[in-house]
Coordinates of C-alpha atoms and ligand atoms in Angstrom, one line a residue:
M1 CA 89.6 -105.3 101.9
M2 CA 88.4 -106.1 97.6
K3 CA 84.9 -107.5 97.7
N4 CA 85.6 -108.9 94.0
D5 CA 89.5 -109.5 94.2
L6 CA 89.1 -112.3 91.0
F7 CA 91.5 -110.1 89.1
L8 CA 94.0 -109.3 91.9
R9 CA 94.6 -112.8 92.2
A10 CA 94.8 -113.8 88.8
L11 CA 97.9 -111.7 88.2
K12 CA 99.5 -113.0 91.6
G13 CA 99.3 -116.2 89.4
E14 CA 96.5 -118.2 92.4
S15 CA 93.8 -120.1 91.0
V16 CA 90.4 -119.3 91.4
D17 CA 87.4 -120.7 90.2
R18 CA 86.7 -119.1 86.7
P19 CA 88.8 -116.3 85.5
P20 CA 88.4 -113.0 86.5
V21 CA 86.6 -111.0 82.7
W22 CA 87.1 -107.3 81.5
M23 CA 87.1 -105.4 78.7
M24 CA 89.7 -103.1 76.7
R25 CA 88.0 -99.9 76.0
Q26 CA 84.6 -101.0 78.1
A27 CA 83.2 -97.0 78.9
G28 CA 83.1 -96.8 75.2
R29 CA 80.8 -95.9 72.5
Y30 CA 78.4 -99.0 73.1
L31 CA 77.0 -97.6 76.2
P32 CA 74.4 -95.6 75.6
D33 CA 74.8 -93.3 78.7
F34 CA 77.9 -93.1 77.9
M35 CA 76.7 -91.7 74.6
K36 CA 74.4 -89.2 76.5
L37 CA 77.7 -87.7 78.1
K38 CA 79.9 -87.4 74.5
A39 CA 76.9 -85.8 73.2
K40 CA 77.2 -82.5 75.9
Y41 CA 81.6 -82.5 76.5
D42 CA 84.0 -83.0 74.0
F43 CA 86.4 -85.7 75.0
F44 CA 89.1 -84.0 76.8
T45 CA 86.4 -81.9 78.5
R46 CA 85.3 -85.8 80.6
C47 CA 89.2 -86.5 80.6
R48 CA 89.3 -83.2 82.9
T49 CA 86.7 -83.6 84.8
P50 CA 87.1 -85.6 87.6
E51 CA 82.9 -86.3 88.5
L52 CA 82.7 -87.2 84.3
A53 CA 85.6 -89.4 84.7
T54 CA 85.4 -91.1 87.0
E55 CA 81.0 -91.8 86.2
I56 CA 82.2 -93.5 82.9
T57 CA 84.8 -94.9 85.3
V58 CA 82.0 -97.2 86.7
M59 CA 79.2 -97.3 84.2
P60 CA 80.7 -100.8 83.6
I61 CA 81.0 -101.9 86.7
H62 CA 77.8 -101.5 87.4
Q63 CA 75.7 -101.4 84.0
I64 CA 77.6 -104.6 82.9
G65 CA 79.2 -106.7 85.9
T66 CA 83.2 -106.6 84.9
D67 CA 85.6 -107.1 87.5
A68 CA 87.7 -104.6 87.1
A69 CA 87.1 -100.5 86.2
I70 CA 89.5 -98.9 84.6
L71 CA 90.0 -95.3 84.4
F72 CA 88.5 -92.7 82.0
S73 CA 90.9 -91.5 80.6
D74 CA 93.6 -91.2 77.1
I75 CA 96.8 -92.1 76.4
L76 CA 97.4 -88.7 75.0
V77 CA 96.9 -86.5 78.2
V78 CA 100.8 -87.7 78.8
P79 CA 102.6 -85.7 75.6
Q80 CA 99.3 -82.9 76.4
A81 CA 100.9 -82.8 80.4
M82 CA 104.7 -82.1 77.9
D83 CA 102.8 -79.5 76.3
L84 CA 102.3 -81.1 72.5
P85 CA 98.6 -80.0 72.5
F86 CA 96.7 -83.1 71.3
E87 CA 93.1 -82.2 70.4
M88 CA 90.3 -85.1 69.4
K89 CA 89.1 -85.0 66.3
A90 CA 85.2 -85.7 65.7
D91 CA 86.3 -87.4 62.3
I92 CA 89.3 -88.2 62.3
G93 CA 90.6 -88.9 66.2
P94 CA 93.8 -87.4 67.6
W95 CA 95.2 -84.7 66.0
L96 CA 98.5 -82.3 66.5
Q97 CA 98.9 -79.1 64.7
K98 CA 102.6 -79.4 64.5
P99 CA 104.0 -82.7 65.1
I100 CA 108.1 -83.6 66.4
S101 CA 109.6 -84.0 63.6
S102 CA 113.2 -82.6 63.8
A103 CA 116.1 -83.0 66.9
A104 CA 115.6 -79.2 68.3
D105 CA 112.0 -79.9 68.5
V106 CA 112.7 -82.9 71.0
N107 CA 115.4 -80.8 72.4
K108 CA 112.3 -78.2 73.8
I109 CA 110.0 -81.0 74.8
R110 CA 110.1 -81.2 78.6
V111 CA 109.9 -83.6 81.0
P112 CA 107.2 -82.0 83.3
N113 CA 105.7 -81.9 87.0
V114 CA 102.8 -84.9 86.6
E115 CA 101.9 -84.9 89.9
E116 CA 101.0 -80.3 89.1
K117 CA 100.1 -80.7 85.2
L118 CA 97.8 -84.1 85.1
D119 CA 96.4 -83.6 89.1
Y120 CA 93.2 -83.8 87.3
V121 CA 93.9 -87.3 86.6
M122 CA 94.9 -88.3 90.2
E123 CA 91.3 -86.7 91.3
A124 CA 89.7 -89.0 89.1
I125 CA 91.0 -91.4 90.8
K126 CA 90.5 -90.7 94.5
M127 CA 87.2 -89.9 93.4
T128 CA 87.4 -93.7 92.2
K129 CA 88.2 -95.2 94.5
S130 CA 86.0 -93.6 96.9
E131 CA 82.5 -94.2 94.5
L132 CA 83.9 -98.1 93.2
D133 CA 83.7 -98.2 97.1
N134 CA 86.4 -101.4 96.9
E135 CA 83.4 -103.2 94.8
V136 CA 86.4 -104.2 92.7
P137 CA 89.9 -102.8 91.3
L138 CA 90.8 -100.0 89.6
I139 CA 93.6 -99.9 86.7
G140 CA 95.3 -97.3 86.3
F141 CA 97.0 -96.7 82.2
A142 CA 99.7 -95.1 79.6
G143 CA 100.9 -95.5 76.8
S144 CA 104.7 -96.8 74.8
P145 CA 106.9 -94.6 74.7
W146 CA 106.8 -95.8 70.8
T147 CA 102.7 -95.5 71.0
I148 CA 103.1 -91.9 72.6
M149 CA 106.2 -91.3 69.7
C150 CA 103.9 -92.5 66.2
Y151 CA 101.5 -90.0 67.7
S152 CA 103.9 -87.6 68.4
V153 CA 105.4 -87.5 65.1
E154 CA 103.2 -88.4 62.7
G155 CA 100.3 -86.1 64.6
H156 CA 97.4 -88.8 64.2
G157 CA 96.0 -92.1 63.6
S158 CA 97.9 -93.7 60.8
K159 CA 98.4 -97.5 59.6
T160 CA 101.4 -97.8 59.0
F161 CA 103.3 -94.9 61.3
N162 CA 105.8 -94.2 58.3
K163 CA 106.3 -91.3 59.7
A164 CA 107.3 -91.9 63.3
K165 CA 109.6 -95.1 62.0
G166 CA 110.6 -92.7 59.8
F167 CA 111.9 -90.5 62.4
C168 CA 113.3 -93.6 64.1
F169 CA 115.3 -94.9 61.1
S170 CA 116.8 -91.6 59.4
Q171 CA 117.2 -89.7 63.3
P172 CA 117.8 -92.5 66.1
E173 CA 119.6 -90.2 68.2
A174 CA 117.0 -88.0 68.7
A175 CA 114.2 -90.8 68.3
H176 CA 116.4 -92.0 72.1
Q177 CA 116.5 -89.0 73.4
L178 CA 112.2 -88.5 72.7
L179 CA 112.0 -92.0 74.0
Q180 CA 114.1 -91.6 77.1
K181 CA 112.0 -87.8 77.9
I182 CA 108.6 -90.6 76.9
T183 CA 110.1 -93.0 79.3
D184 CA 110.6 -90.4 82.0
T185 CA 107.3 -89.3 82.2
T186 CA 105.7 -92.0 82.2
I187 CA 107.2 -93.3 84.7
M188 CA 106.9 -90.4 87.3
Y189 CA 102.7 -90.1 85.7
L190 CA 102.2 -94.0 86.8
K191 CA 104.3 -93.8 90.5
A192 CA 101.5 -90.6 90.7
K193 CA 98.4 -92.5 89.5
V194 CA 99.9 -95.8 92.3
R195 CA 99.7 -93.1 94.9
S196 CA 96.1 -91.8 93.9
G197 CA 95.0 -95.7 94.6
V198 CA 95.1 -97.8 91.2
D199 CA 95.9 -101.0 92.2
A200 CA 97.4 -102.2 88.8
V201 CA 99.1 -100.5 85.5
Q202 CA 98.4 -101.9 82.0
I203 CA 101.1 -100.0 79.8
F204 CA 99.5 -100.3 76.0
D205 CA 101.5 -100.8 73.1
S206 CA 99.5 -100.0 70.3
W207 CA 101.4 -99.3 67.5
G208 CA 104.1 -101.9 69.0
G209 CA 103.4 -104.5 65.8
V210 CA 104.6 -102.2 62.9
L211 CA 107.7 -102.2 64.2
S212 CA 110.2 -105.4 62.8
P213 CA 110.9 -107.7 66.1
A214 CA 114.6 -106.3 65.0
D215 CA 113.6 -102.8 65.4
Y216 CA 110.8 -103.7 68.9
Q217 CA 113.9 -104.2 70.5
V218 CA 115.1 -100.5 69.5
F219 CA 112.4 -98.9 69.6
S220 CA 109.6 -99.8 71.8
W221 CA 111.1 -102.9 74.9
P222 CA 114.0 -101.2 76.6
Y223 CA 111.3 -98.0 77.1
I224 CA 108.6 -100.8 77.9
Q225 CA 111.7 -102.9 80.7
Q226 CA 111.9 -99.2 82.2
I227 CA 108.6 -98.8 83.6
I228 CA 108.4 -102.2 84.8
D229 CA 111.4 -102.0 86.4
A230 CA 110.8 -98.7 87.8
L231 CA 107.1 -99.4 88.7
K232 CA 107.3 -103.2 89.6
E233 CA 107.1 -103.1 93.0
E234 CA 104.7 -100.7 93.5
A235 CA 101.6 -102.2 91.6
P236 CA 101.2 -105.6 89.3
V237 CA 101.7 -103.8 85.5
I238 CA 100.4 -105.8 82.3
V239 CA 101.8 -104.7 79.5
F240 CA 99.3 -105.2 75.7
G241 CA 101.6 -104.9 73.3
K242 CA 99.1 -105.2 69.5
G243 CA 100.7 -108.1 67.0
C244 CA 103.9 -107.7 69.4
W245 CA 103.6 -111.8 69.8
F246 CA 107.2 -112.3 68.6
A247 CA 108.4 -110.5 71.8
L248 CA 106.2 -112.5 74.2
E249 CA 109.2 -114.9 75.3
E250 CA 110.9 -111.5 75.9
M251 CA 108.2 -109.8 78.4
A252 CA 107.5 -113.3 80.4
T253 CA 110.7 -112.2 82.1
S254 CA 110.4 -109.1 82.3
G255 CA 108.9 -108.5 85.7
A256 CA 105.9 -107.7 84.0
S257 CA 102.4 -109.8 85.9
A258 CA 101.6 -110.4 82.6
L259 CA 100.8 -109.8 79.1
G260 CA 97.7 -108.6 77.5
V261 CA 97.5 -110.4 73.6
D262 CA 95.7 -109.7 70.7
W263 CA 93.5 -111.9 68.3
T264 CA 95.9 -113.2 65.9
I265 CA 97.9 -115.4 67.8
T266 CA 95.7 -119.4 68.7
P267 CA 95.9 -119.4 73.3
E268 CA 98.5 -122.0 72.8
N269 CA 101.0 -120.3 70.5
A270 CA 100.3 -117.8 74.1
R271 CA 101.4 -119.7 76.0
A272 CA 103.4 -121.8 74.4
F273 CA 105.6 -118.4 73.7
S274 CA 105.3 -116.7 77.0
N275 CA 107.3 -120.4 78.5
R276 CA 103.9 -120.9 79.9
N277 CA 104.2 -119.7 83.5
I278 CA 102.8 -115.5 83.3
T279 CA 99.3 -114.2 83.4
L280 CA 97.6 -114.1 80.3
Q281 CA 94.5 -111.4 79.1
G282 CA 93.4 -111.7 75.6
N283 CA 92.1 -112.2 73.2
F284 CA 88.4 -112.3 71.6
D285 CA 88.4 -111.0 68.0
P286 CA 86.2 -107.4 68.7
S287 CA 84.4 -107.5 65.5
R288 CA 83.3 -111.3 67.0
L289 CA 81.2 -109.6 69.5
L290 CA 78.9 -109.1 66.5
S291 CA 78.0 -112.6 65.9
P292 CA 74.9 -113.9 67.8
I293 CA 74.9 -114.3 71.5
P294 CA 75.2 -118.5 71.5
E295 CA 77.9 -118.0 68.9
I296 CA 79.9 -115.4 72.2
E297 CA 78.9 -118.3 74.8
R298 CA 80.7 -121.1 72.8
G299 CA 83.7 -118.7 71.7
V300 CA 83.4 -117.5 75.5
K301 CA 83.9 -121.2 77.0
D302 CA 86.4 -122.0 73.8
M303 CA 88.7 -119.1 74.7
I304 CA 88.8 -120.2 78.3
D305 CA 88.9 -124.3 77.5
R306 CA 92.1 -123.3 75.7
F307 CA 94.4 -120.8 78.1
G308 CA 93.1 -122.6 80.6
K309 CA 91.5 -120.7 83.8
D310 CA 93.7 -120.1 85.9
K311 CA 96.7 -117.5 85.2
Y312 CA 94.5 -116.0 82.7
I313 CA 92.4 -112.4 82.6
A314 CA 88.9 -113.0 80.2
N315 CA 89.5 -109.5 77.9
L316 CA 88.9 -108.2 74.2
G317 CA 92.3 -108.9 71.9
H318 CA 92.1 -104.4 71.1
G319 CA 89.3 -102.4 72.2
I320 CA 85.4 -102.6 72.2
L321 CA 83.8 -101.6 68.8
P322 CA 81.5 -98.8 69.0
N323 CA 79.0 -100.7 66.9
I324 CA 78.9 -103.2 69.4
P325 CA 75.2 -104.1 71.2
V326 CA 75.3 -104.0 74.6
E327 CA 73.6 -107.1 74.8
N328 CA 76.4 -109.1 73.0
A329 CA 78.9 -107.1 75.3
Q330 CA 77.0 -108.6 78.5
A331 CA 77.0 -111.7 77.2
F332 CA 80.9 -112.2 76.2
V333 CA 81.2 -111.2 80.9
N334 CA 78.1 -113.5 81.5
A335 CA 79.4 -116.3 79.7
V336 CA 83.1 -115.3 81.6
K337 CA 81.2 -115.5 84.8
N338 CA 79.0 -118.8 83.9
Y339 CA 82.3 -120.4 83.3
K340 CA 82.3 -124.1 84.2
S341 CA 85.1 -126.7 82.8
Ligands
CP3_1 O1 89.3 -99.0 77.8 C1 89.1 -98.3 78.7 O2 87.1 -97.9 79.0 C2 89.5 -96.6 79.8 C3 89.2 -95.8 78.4 C4 90.3 -95.7 77.5 C5 90.1 -94.1 76.1 N1 91.1 -93.9 75.4 C6 89.3 -93.6 76.1 C7 88.9 -93.0 74.5 C8 91.7 -95.9 77.1 C9 92.4 -96.6 78.0 C10 92.0 -95.1 75.6 C11 93.3 -96.0 75.4 C12 93.7 -95.8 74.0 N2 94.0 -93.8 73.7 C13 94.7 -95.9 73.0 C14 95.5 -97.5 73.5 C15 94.2 -98.0 73.4 C16 93.6 -98.9 72.1 O3 93.0 -98.6 71.1 O4 94.7 -99.4 71.4 C17 94.8 -95.3 72.2 C18 95.5 -95.4 70.7 C19 94.5 -93.8 72.4 C20 94.6 -92.7 71.5 C21 92.9 -92.3 70.9 N3 92.1 -92.2 71.7 C22 92.1 -93.2 69.9 C23 92.8 -93.8 68.8 C24 90.4 -93.0 70.2 C25 90.1 -92.4 69.3 C26 89.4 -91.8 68.4 C27 87.9 -91.5 67.6 O5 87.2 -91.1 66.8 O6 87.2 -93.4 67.7 C28 90.7 -92.0 71.3 C29 89.5 -91.3 71.5 C30 88.7 -92.0 72.7 N4 89.6 -92.4 73.8 C31 87.7 -92.3 72.9 C32 87.6 -93.5 74.4 C33 86.3 -94.0 75.2 C34 86.6 -92.9 72.2 C35 85.9 -91.5 71.9 C36 85.3 -90.5 72.4 O7 84.5 -91.1 73.6 O8 84.8 -89.2 72.4

């Protein structure tokens, strides 16, 4: 039995006394103890060592008191398992020496045996579940196929992902082949994560918003729908599409248990576009955690009043920023926990 099951109840749409709260990227650089481990071990070593991944995953549970844990890992472990050797460079971020640029490159990509290639993730899940001792649920995650393709074609981060878009528009057949291979891998990966013990999964479509609404329906959404169809009987699925408010109506009938929204949409519009029936998650502007604490408290109250306390999971609209004072992150979480209508 889960001791704190608020998050799972909100995913089922049950009525709760107050909404659950967690923060995207909650195990991150704003935590001093995280920085100590970051100084000692490089990024993918932290991901690949189950003891380190476990220690980092439970940090925000013990130190900040969020209602759910999210496994410390990265969306890029999936393309790594497909033999795309991503590195994490200090001042650049994700880096792939030889990005995908042709149909021949796509042909070479294999759908791997994920249990073998990503066994360290499964080990980290088992260790984290045991460490959490059913205190709070554990979220597993993956990037959306489109978002993984963005990094695989671009080779690094970008504001526009024009190379990835160009690949789709000039070589659509190869693009769809690549998206399907990523989708097949992701489905097996998330199913293995559920078997290893995660209580819910979140799909991060961090770059869905660089596509037009029409192109989103061609290059991103159908692949996310395949993942939902394959996973929904096994675990609740949350879809977070950054900048994807235009797709909320379709997402709301997809079989997902909840939809994540960023801070550029009002709670009222998010409810209206999703037809008022599905659990929503979000959407505090991460930079707003730089405000004085009383303002954060007022902002949280206003956000919950407007989304409503039911069918709602309080979160940020995207990952927490490295320069947020710990006290401010703590104030955000406390304000949700102290919510009264
Ligand atoms: O939410 C959590 O606390 C769980 C851990 C998590 C990380 N990455 C750890 C991480 C999650 C859910 C992710 C997902 C992820 N990774 C996404 C989707 C979510 C989003 O933010 O849009 C994306 C696009 C990536 C790829 C990636 N990994 C980027 C763009 C970066 C930033 C590079 C930089 O220089 O800041 C990373 C690195 C990364 N992943 C960090 C963390 C805590 C920071 C670097 C570090 O710790 O060394």
